[in-house]
Amino acid sequence: MATTSSSLSIIFGLFLILGVAVSQSEARAFFVFGDSLVDSGNNNYLATTARADSPPYGIDYPTRRATGRFSNGYNIPDLISQQIGSSESPLPYLSPELTGQRLLVGANFASAGIGILNDTGIQFVNIIRIGQQLDYFRQYQRRVSGLIGEASTQRLVNQALVLMTLGGNDFVNNYYLVPNSARSRQYSIQDYVPYLISEYRKILINLYNLGARRVIVTGTGPLGCVPAELAQRSRNGECAADLQQAAALFNPQLTQMLQGLNSELGGNVFIAANTRQMAISFITDPQRYGFITSKVACCGQGPYNGLGLCTPLSNLCPNRDVYAFWDPFHPSEKANKIIAQQILTGSSQYMTPMNLSTILAMDSQT
């Protein structure tokens, strides 16, 4: 009986430990900053053309309704929320439902169309530029302090997971938006990239000063391979060389800058996610991942379904799971799942200096 009793005690003890671990991960707030790859509906509340609040967006989302996510279903923040054991994804900061206890889950400040630079996405008019997103983060902290006090708010923010996704629009919707754009006249691409990196560094320091201590920073995807660029720049389906060069320059410099910041701060605050490498895997070998194509968008019109917006009048594929791209610019939910899984468990080829599962394991010990 003694053996059985001690075994039961060990099992009960394990349940307690597991229960504490789950409750800790559930209690962990999640904050999202960036552009349309991670926007969960802030732009629904703005007078802008950069929005995804009408069908067929959301066709595979649990509610089957357009939510403002630039996806047929879940986007990357949704999938990361699930990975960290959150009961729900953080709501868009502008959502009127983001009140009371739901504030403690975190918040999504992202806005489609924005970039590192303030002149990126000016054609979309009303979007929440990154400086404004950080101002909203300050406002968020004041609101939460009113609920749980300043000390608890600081702890919530320090222990939170943060996702930051910027950079793609600074190329697609700025430097390469039109021939002889203002930025391309001002900088060669070799000089533009270090300029972007230096501006990004300032943004990340501001985020650190606001209390963020675990920040996953994604690089740009393979910009020249998205259906929109194939439609405009490709003759035979090959990726656009100039945009591919831009991404190849940007991503290593971003990782280097993040490593430098970590050295200065004395800890692994910033985690680089090489989303270009993650996406190029299923773009170059779509069949391996169960896709029939990585060139044609599921929803769109024109060559590669790469022109214009995804609307009720667009061509729409019957099975979104066999398309790597949902619309001319954005991955399908299935492609987002591949990227999110690499963020969680990917090797150093994809995640520097560690992946999300390592972060979660480390942080559960403190």
CSV table of N, CA, C and O in Angstrom, one decimal, residues 134-227:
chain,number,residue,atom,x,y,z
A,134,LEU,N,2.9,51.9,-30.9
A,134,LEU,CA,3.6,52.0,-29.7
A,134,LEU,C,2.9,53.0,-28.7
A,134,LEU,O,2.9,52.7,-27.5
A,135,ASP,N,2.3,54.1,-29.2
A,135,ASP,CA,1.6,55.0,-28.4
A,135,ASP,C,0.3,54.3,-27.8
A,135,ASP,O,0.0,54.4,-26.6
A,136,TYR,N,-0.3,53.4,-28.6
A,136,TYR,CA,-1.5,52.7,-28.2
A,136,TYR,C,-1.0,51.7,-27.1
A,136,TYR,O,-1.8,51.4,-26.1
A,137,PHE,N,0.2,51.1,-27.2
A,137,PHE,CA,0.7,50.2,-26.2
A,137,PHE,C,0.9,50.9,-24.8
A,137,PHE,O,0.6,50.3,-23.8
A,138,ARG,N,1.3,52.2,-24.9
A,138,ARG,CA,1.4,53.0,-23.7
A,138,ARG,C,0.0,53.2,-23.1
A,138,ARG,O,-0.2,53.0,-21.9
A,139,GLN,N,-0.9,53.5,-23.9
A,139,GLN,CA,-2.3,53.7,-23.5
A,139,GLN,C,-2.9,52.4,-22.9
A,139,GLN,O,-3.6,52.4,-21.9
A,140,TYR,N,-2.6,51.3,-23.6
A,140,TYR,CA,-3.0,50.0,-23.1
A,140,TYR,C,-2.5,49.8,-21.6
A,140,TYR,O,-3.3,49.3,-20.8
A,141,GLN,N,-1.3,50.1,-21.4
A,141,GLN,CA,-0.7,49.9,-20.1
A,141,GLN,C,-1.4,50.7,-19.0
A,141,GLN,O,-1.6,50.3,-17.9
A,142,ARG,N,-1.7,52.0,-19.4
A,142,ARG,CA,-2.4,52.8,-18.5
A,142,ARG,C,-3.8,52.2,-18.1
A,142,ARG,O,-4.3,52.2,-17.0
A,143,ARG,N,-4.5,51.7,-19.2
A,143,ARG,CA,-5.8,51.1,-18.9
A,143,ARG,C,-5.7,49.9,-18.0
A,143,ARG,O,-6.5,49.7,-17.1
A,144,VAL,N,-4.7,49.0,-18.2
A,144,VAL,CA,-4.6,47.8,-17.4
A,144,VAL,C,-4.1,48.2,-16.0
A,144,VAL,O,-4.6,47.6,-15.0
A,145,SER,N,-3.3,49.3,-15.9
A,145,SER,CA,-2.9,49.7,-14.5
A,145,SER,C,-4.2,50.1,-13.7
A,145,SER,O,-4.2,49.9,-12.5
A,146,GLY,N,-5.2,50.6,-14.4
A,146,GLY,CA,-6.4,51.0,-13.7
A,146,GLY,C,-7.2,49.7,-13.2
A,146,GLY,O,-8.0,49.8,-12.3
A,147,LEU,N,-6.9,48.6,-13.8
A,147,LEU,CA,-7.5,47.3,-13.4
A,147,LEU,C,-6.8,46.6,-12.4
A,147,LEU,O,-7.4,46.1,-11.4
A,148,ILE,N,-5.5,46.4,-12.5
A,148,ILE,CA,-4.7,45.5,-11.7
A,148,ILE,C,-3.5,46.2,-11.0
A,148,ILE,O,-2.8,45.6,-10.2
A,149,GLY,N,-3.4,47.6,-11.2
A,149,GLY,CA,-2.3,48.3,-10.5
A,149,GLY,C,-1.0,48.3,-11.4
A,149,GLY,O,-0.8,47.5,-12.3
A,150,GLU,N,-0.2,49.3,-11.1
A,150,GLU,CA,1.0,49.5,-11.9
A,150,GLU,C,2.0,48.3,-11.9
A,150,GLU,O,2.6,47.9,-12.9
A,151,ALA,N,2.3,47.8,-10.6
A,151,ALA,CA,3.3,46.8,-10.5
A,151,ALA,C,2.9,45.5,-11.2
A,151,ALA,O,3.7,44.9,-11.9
A,152,SER,N,1.6,45.1,-11.1
A,152,SER,CA,1.1,43.9,-11.8
A,152,SER,C,1.1,44.1,-13.3
A,152,SER,O,1.4,43.2,-14.0
A,153,THR,N,0.8,45.3,-13.7
A,153,THR,CA,0.8,45.6,-15.2
A,153,THR,C,2.2,45.5,-15.7
A,153,THR,O,2.5,44.9,-16.8
A,154,GLN,N,3.2,46.0,-15.0
A,154,GLN,CA,4.6,45.9,-15.4
A,154,GLN,C,5.0,44.5,-15.5
A,154,GLN,O,5.7,44.1,-16.5
A,155,ARG,N,4.6,43.7,-14.5
A,155,ARG,CA,4.9,42.3,-14.5
A,155,ARG,C,4.3,41.6,-15.7
A,155,ARG,O,4.9,40.8,-16.4
A,156,LEU,N,3.0,41.9,-16.0
A,156,LEU,CA,2.3,41.3,-17.1
A,156,LEU,C,3.0,41.6,-18.4
A,156,LEU,O,3.2,40.7,-19.3
A,157,VAL,N,3.4,42.8,-18.6
A,157,VAL,CA,4.1,43.2,-19.8
A,157,VAL,C,5.5,42.6,-19.9
A,157,VAL,O,5.9,42.1,-21.0
A,158,ASN,N,6.3,42.6,-18.8
A,158,ASN,CA,7.6,42.0,-18.9
A,158,ASN,C,7.6,40.5,-19.2
A,158,ASN,O,8.5,40.0,-19.8
A,159,GLN,N,6.5,39.8,-18.7
A,159,GLN,CA,6.4,38.4,-18.9
A,159,GLN,C,5.7,38.0,-20.2
A,159,GLN,O,5.6,36.8,-20.6
A,160,ALA,N,5.2,39.0,-20.9
A,160,ALA,CA,4.4,38.7,-22.1
A,160,ALA,C,5.3,38.2,-23.3
A,160,ALA,O,6.5,38.5,-23.3
A,161,LEU,N,4.7,37.6,-24.2
A,161,LEU,CA,5.3,37.3,-25.5
A,161,LEU,C,4.9,38.4,-26.5
A,161,LEU,O,3.7,38.8,-26.5
A,162,VAL,N,5.8,38.8,-27.3
A,162,VAL,CA,5.5,39.9,-28.3
A,162,VAL,C,5.9,39.4,-29.7
A,162,VAL,O,7.0,38.8,-29.9
A,163,LEU,N,5.1,39.7,-30.7
A,163,LEU,CA,5.4,39.4,-32.1
A,163,LEU,C,5.5,40.7,-32.8
A,163,LEU,O,4.6,41.6,-32.7
A,164,MET,N,6.5,40.9,-33.6
A,164,MET,CA,6.7,42.1,-34.4
A,164,MET,C,7.0,41.7,-35.8
A,164,MET,O,7.9,41.0,-36.1
A,165,THR,N,6.2,42.2,-36.8
A,165,THR,CA,6.3,41.9,-38.2
A,165,THR,C,6.3,43.2,-39.0
A,165,THR,O,5.2,43.8,-39.2
A,166,LEU,N,7.4,43.6,-39.5
A,166,LEU,CA,7.6,44.8,-40.3
A,166,LEU,C,8.6,44.6,-41.4
A,166,LEU,O,9.4,43.7,-41.3
A,167,GLY,N,8.5,45.4,-42.4
A,167,GLY,CA,9.6,45.4,-43.4
A,167,GLY,C,9.2,45.2,-44.8
A,167,GLY,O,9.6,45.8,-45.8
A,168,GLY,N,8.2,44.2,-45.0
A,168,GLY,CA,7.8,43.9,-46.4
A,168,GLY,C,7.3,45.1,-47.2
A,168,GLY,O,7.6,45.3,-48.3
A,169,ASN,N,6.4,45.8,-46.5
A,169,ASN,CA,5.8,47.0,-47.2
A,169,ASN,C,6.8,48.1,-47.5
A,169,ASN,O,6.5,48.9,-48.4
A,170,ASP,N,7.9,48.2,-46.8
A,170,ASP,CA,8.9,49.2,-47.1
A,170,ASP,C,9.5,48.9,-48.4
A,170,ASP,O,10.1,49.9,-49.0
A,171,PHE,N,9.4,47.7,-48.9
A,171,PHE,CA,9.9,47.4,-50.3
A,171,PHE,C,8.7,47.5,-51.3
A,171,PHE,O,8.7,48.2,-52.2
A,172,VAL,N,7.7,46.6,-51.0
A,172,VAL,CA,6.5,46.5,-51.9
A,172,VAL,C,5.7,47.7,-52.0
A,172,VAL,O,5.3,48.1,-53.2
A,173,ASN,N,5.4,48.4,-50.9
A,173,ASN,CA,4.6,49.6,-51.0
A,173,ASN,C,5.4,50.9,-50.7
A,173,ASN,O,4.8,51.9,-50.2
A,174,ASN,N,6.6,50.9,-51.1
A,174,ASN,CA,7.4,52.1,-51.0
A,174,ASN,C,8.5,52.1,-52.0
A,174,ASN,O,8.3,52.6,-53.1
A,175,TYR,N,9.6,51.4,-51.8
A,175,TYR,CA,10.8,51.5,-52.7
A,175,TYR,C,10.4,51.0,-54.1
A,175,TYR,O,10.8,51.6,-55.1
A,176,TYR,N,9.7,49.9,-54.2
A,176,TYR,CA,9.4,49.3,-55.5
A,176,TYR,C,7.9,49.5,-55.9
A,176,TYR,O,7.4,48.9,-56.9
A,177,LEU,N,7.2,50.4,-55.2
A,177,LEU,CA,5.8,50.6,-55.5
A,177,LEU,C,5.6,51.1,-57.0
A,177,LEU,O,4.7,50.6,-57.7
A,178,VAL,N,6.4,52.1,-57.4
A,178,VAL,CA,6.3,52.6,-58.7
A,178,VAL,C,7.8,52.8,-59.2
A,178,VAL,O,8.7,52.9,-58.4
A,179,PRO,N,8.0,52.8,-60.5
A,179,PRO,CA,9.3,53.0,-61.1
A,179,PRO,C,9.8,54.4,-60.6
A,179,PRO,O,9.0,55.4,-60.6
A,180,ASN,N,11.0,54.5,-60.3
A,180,ASN,CA,11.6,55.8,-59.9
A,180,ASN,C,10.9,56.4,-58.7
A,180,ASN,O,10.6,57.6,-58.7
A,181,SER,N,10.6,55.6,-57.7
A,181,SER,CA,9.9,56.1,-56.5
A,181,SER,C,10.9,57.0,-55.8
A,181,SER,O,12.1,57.0,-56.0
A,182,ALA,N,10.3,57.8,-54.9
A,182,ALA,CA,11.1,58.8,-54.2
A,182,ALA,C,12.2,58.1,-53.4
A,182,ALA,O,13.4,58.6,-53.4
A,183,ARG,N,11.9,57.0,-52.8
A,183,ARG,CA,13.0,56.3,-52.0
A,183,ARG,C,14.0,55.7,-52.9
A,183,ARG,O,15.2,55.7,-52.5
A,184,SER,N,13.6,55.2,-54.1
A,184,SER,CA,14.6,54.6,-54.9
A,184,SER,C,15.5,55.6,-55.6
A,184,SER,O,16.7,55.3,-56.0
A,185,ARG,N,15.0,56.9,-55.7
A,185,ARG,CA,15.9,58.0,-56.2
A,185,ARG,C,16.8,58.4,-55.1
A,185,ARG,O,17.9,58.9,-55.4
A,186,GLN,N,16.4,58.3,-53.9
A,186,GLN,CA,17.2,58.7,-52.7
A,186,GLN,C,18.3,57.8,-52.3
A,186,GLN,O,19.4,58.2,-52.0
A,187,TYR,N,18.0,56.4,-52.5
A,187,TYR,CA,18.9,55.4,-52.0
A,187,TYR,C,19.0,54.3,-53.1
A,187,TYR,O,18.0,53.9,-53.7
A,188,SER,N,20.2,53.8,-53.2
A,188,SER,CA,20.4,52.5,-53.9
A,188,SER,C,19.8,51.4,-52.9
A,188,SER,O,19.7,51.7,-51.7
A,189,ILE,N,19.5,50.2,-53.4
A,189,ILE,CA,18.9,49.2,-52.5
A,189,ILE,C,20.0,48.8,-51.5
A,189,ILE,O,19.6,48.5,-50.3
A,190,GLN,N,21.3,48.9,-51.8
A,190,GLN,CA,22.3,48.5,-50.9
A,190,GLN,C,22.4,49.5,-49.7
A,190,GLN,O,22.9,49.2,-48.6
A,191,ASP,N,22.0,50.8,-50.0
A,191,ASP,CA,22.0,51.8,-48.9
A,191,ASP,C,20.6,51.9,-48.2
A,191,ASP,O,20.5,52.2,-47.0
A,192,TYR,N,19.6,51.5,-48.9
A,192,TYR,CA,18.2,51.6,-48.4
A,192,TYR,C,18.0,50.6,-47.2
A,192,TYR,O,17.5,50.9,-46.2
A,193,VAL,N,18.6,49.4,-47.4
A,193,VAL,CA,18.4,48.3,-46.4
A,193,VAL,C,19.1,48.7,-45.1
A,193,VAL,O,18.4,48.6,-44.1
A,194,PRO,N,20.3,49.1,-45.1
A,194,PRO,CA,20.9,49.6,-43.8
A,194,PRO,C,20.1,50.7,-43.1
A,194,PRO,O,20.0,50.8,-41.9
A,195,TYR,N,19.5,51.6,-44.0
A,195,TYR,CA,18.7,52.7,-43.4
A,195,TYR,C,17.5,52.1,-42.8
A,195,TYR,O,17.1,52.5,-41.6
A,196,LEU,N,16.8,51.2,-43.4
A,196,LEU,CA,15.6,50.5,-42.8
A,196,LEU,C,16.0,49.9,-41.5
A,196,LEU,O,15.3,50.0,-40.5
A,197,ILE,N,17.1,49.1,-41.5
A,197,ILE,CA,17.6,48.4,-40.3
A,197,ILE,C,17.9,49.4,-39.1
A,197,ILE,O,17.5,49.1,-38.0
A,198,SER,N,18.5,50.5,-39.4
A,198,SER,CA,18.8,51.5,-38.4
A,198,SER,C,17.5,52.1,-37.8
A,198,SER,O,17.4,52.4,-36.6
A,199,GLU,N,16.5,52.3,-38.7
A,199,GLU,CA,15.2,52.8,-38.2
A,199,GLU,C,14.4,51.8,-37.4
A,199,GLU,O,13.8,52.1,-36.4
A,200,TYR,N,14.5,50.5,-37.8
A,200,TYR,CA,13.9,49.4,-37.1
A,200,TYR,C,14.5,49.3,-35.7
A,200,TYR,O,13.8,49.0,-34.7
A,201,ARG,N,15.8,49.5,-35.6
A,201,ARG,CA,16.5,49.4,-34.3
A,201,ARG,C,15.9,50.4,-33.3
A,201,ARG,O,15.7,50.0,-32.2
A,202,LYS,N,15.6,51.6,-33.8
A,202,LYS,CA,15.0,52.6,-32.9
A,202,LYS,C,13.7,52.1,-32.4
A,202,LYS,O,13.3,52.3,-31.2
A,203,ILE,N,12.9,51.6,-33.3
A,203,ILE,CA,11.5,51.1,-32.9
A,203,ILE,C,11.6,50.0,-31.9
A,203,ILE,O,10.9,50.0,-30.9
A,204,LEU,N,12.6,49.1,-32.0
A,204,LEU,CA,12.7,48.0,-31.1
A,204,LEU,C,13.2,48.4,-29.7
A,204,LEU,O,12.8,47.9,-28.7
A,205,ILE,N,14.1,49.4,-29.7
A,205,ILE,CA,14.5,50.0,-28.5
A,205,ILE,C,13.4,50.7,-27.7
A,205,ILE,O,13.2,50.5,-26.5
A,206,ASN,N,12.5,51.4,-28.5
A,206,ASN,CA,11.3,52.0,-27.9
A,206,ASN,C,10.4,50.9,-27.3
A,206,ASN,O,9.9,51.0,-26.2
A,207,LEU,N,10.3,49.8,-28.0
A,207,LEU,CA,9.5,48.6,-27.5
A,207,LEU,C,10.1,48.1,-26.2
A,207,LEU,O,9.3,47.8,-25.3
A,208,TYR,N,11.4,47.9,-26.2
A,208,TYR,CA,12.1,47.4,-25.0
A,208,TYR,C,11.8,48.4,-23.8
A,208,TYR,O,11.5,48.0,-22.7
A,209,ASN,N,11.9,49.7,-24.1
A,209,ASN,CA,11.7,50.7,-23.0
A,209,ASN,C,10.3,50.7,-22.5
A,209,ASN,O,10.0,51.2,-21.4
A,210,LEU,N,9.4,50.2,-23.3
A,210,LEU,CA,8.0,50.0,-22.9
A,210,LEU,C,7.7,48.7,-22.1
A,210,LEU,O,6.6,48.5,-21.7
A,211,GLY,N,8.8,48.0,-21.9
A,211,GLY,CA,8.7,46.8,-21.1
A,211,GLY,C,8.8,45.4,-21.7
A,211,GLY,O,8.7,44.4,-21.1
A,212,ALA,N,8.8,45.4,-23.1
A,212,ALA,CA,8.8,44.1,-23.8
A,212,ALA,C,10.2,43.4,-23.5
A,212,ALA,O,11.2,44.0,-23.6
A,213,ARG,N,10.1,42.1,-23.2
A,213,ARG,CA,11.3,41.4,-22.8
A,213,ARG,C,11.5,40.1,-23.6
A,213,ARG,O,12.5,39.4,-23.6
A,214,ARG,N,10.4,39.6,-24.3
A,214,ARG,CA,10.5,38.5,-25.2
A,214,ARG,C,9.8,38.8,-26.5
A,214,ARG,O,8.6,38.9,-26.6
A,215,VAL,N,10.6,39.2,-27.5
A,215,VAL,CA,10.0,39.7,-28.8
A,215,VAL,C,10.5,38.8,-30.0
A,215,VAL,O,11.7,38.7,-30.3
A,216,ILE,N,9.6,38.2,-30.6
A,216,ILE,CA,9.9,37.5,-31.9
A,216,ILE,C,9.7,38.5,-33.0
A,216,ILE,O,8.7,39.1,-33.2
A,217,VAL,N,10.8,38.6,-33.8
A,217,VAL,CA,10.9,39.6,-34.9
A,217,VAL,C,11.0,38.8,-36.2
A,217,VAL,O,12.0,38.1,-36.4
A,218,THR,N,10.0,38.9,-37.0
A,218,THR,CA,10.0,38.2,-38.3
A,218,THR,C,10.7,39.0,-39.4
A,218,THR,O,10.6,40.2,-39.4
A,219,GLY,N,11.4,38.3,-40.2
A,219,GLY,CA,12.0,38.9,-41.4
A,219,GLY,C,10.9,39.1,-42.5
A,219,GLY,O,9.8,38.7,-42.3
A,220,THR,N,11.3,39.5,-43.6
A,220,THR,CA,10.4,39.6,-44.7
A,220,THR,C,10.3,38.2,-45.4
A,220,THR,O,11.3,37.4,-45.3
A,221,GLY,N,9.2,37.9,-46.0
A,221,GLY,CA,9.1,36.7,-46.8
A,221,GLY,C,9.9,36.8,-48.1
A,221,GLY,O,10.5,37.8,-48.4
A,222,PRO,N,9.8,35.8,-49.0
A,222,PRO,CA,10.4,35.9,-50.3
A,222,PRO,C,9.6,36.9,-51.2
A,222,PRO,O,8.7,36.5,-52.0
A,223,LEU,N,9.8,38.2,-51.1
A,223,LEU,CA,9.0,39.2,-51.6
A,223,LEU,C,8.7,39.1,-53.1
A,223,LEU,O,7.6,39.4,-53.6
A,224,GLY,N,9.7,38.6,-53.9
A,224,GLY,CA,9.6,38.6,-55.3
A,224,GLY,C,8.8,37.4,-55.8
A,224,GLY,O,8.5,37.3,-57.0
A,225,CYS,N,8.4,36.5,-54.9
A,225,CYS,CA,7.7,35.3,-55.3
A,225,CYS,C,6.2,35.3,-55.0
A,225,CYS,O,5.5,34.3,-55.4
A,226,VAL,N,5.7,36.4,-54.5
A,226,VAL,CA,4.2,36.4,-54.2
A,226,VAL,C,3.5,36.6,-55.5
A,226,VAL,O,4.0,37.2,-56.4
A,227,PRO,N,2.2,36.1,-55.6
A,227,PRO,CA,1.5,36.2,-56.9
A,227,PRO,C,1.4,37.6,-57.4
A,227,PRO,O,1.4,37.8,-58.6
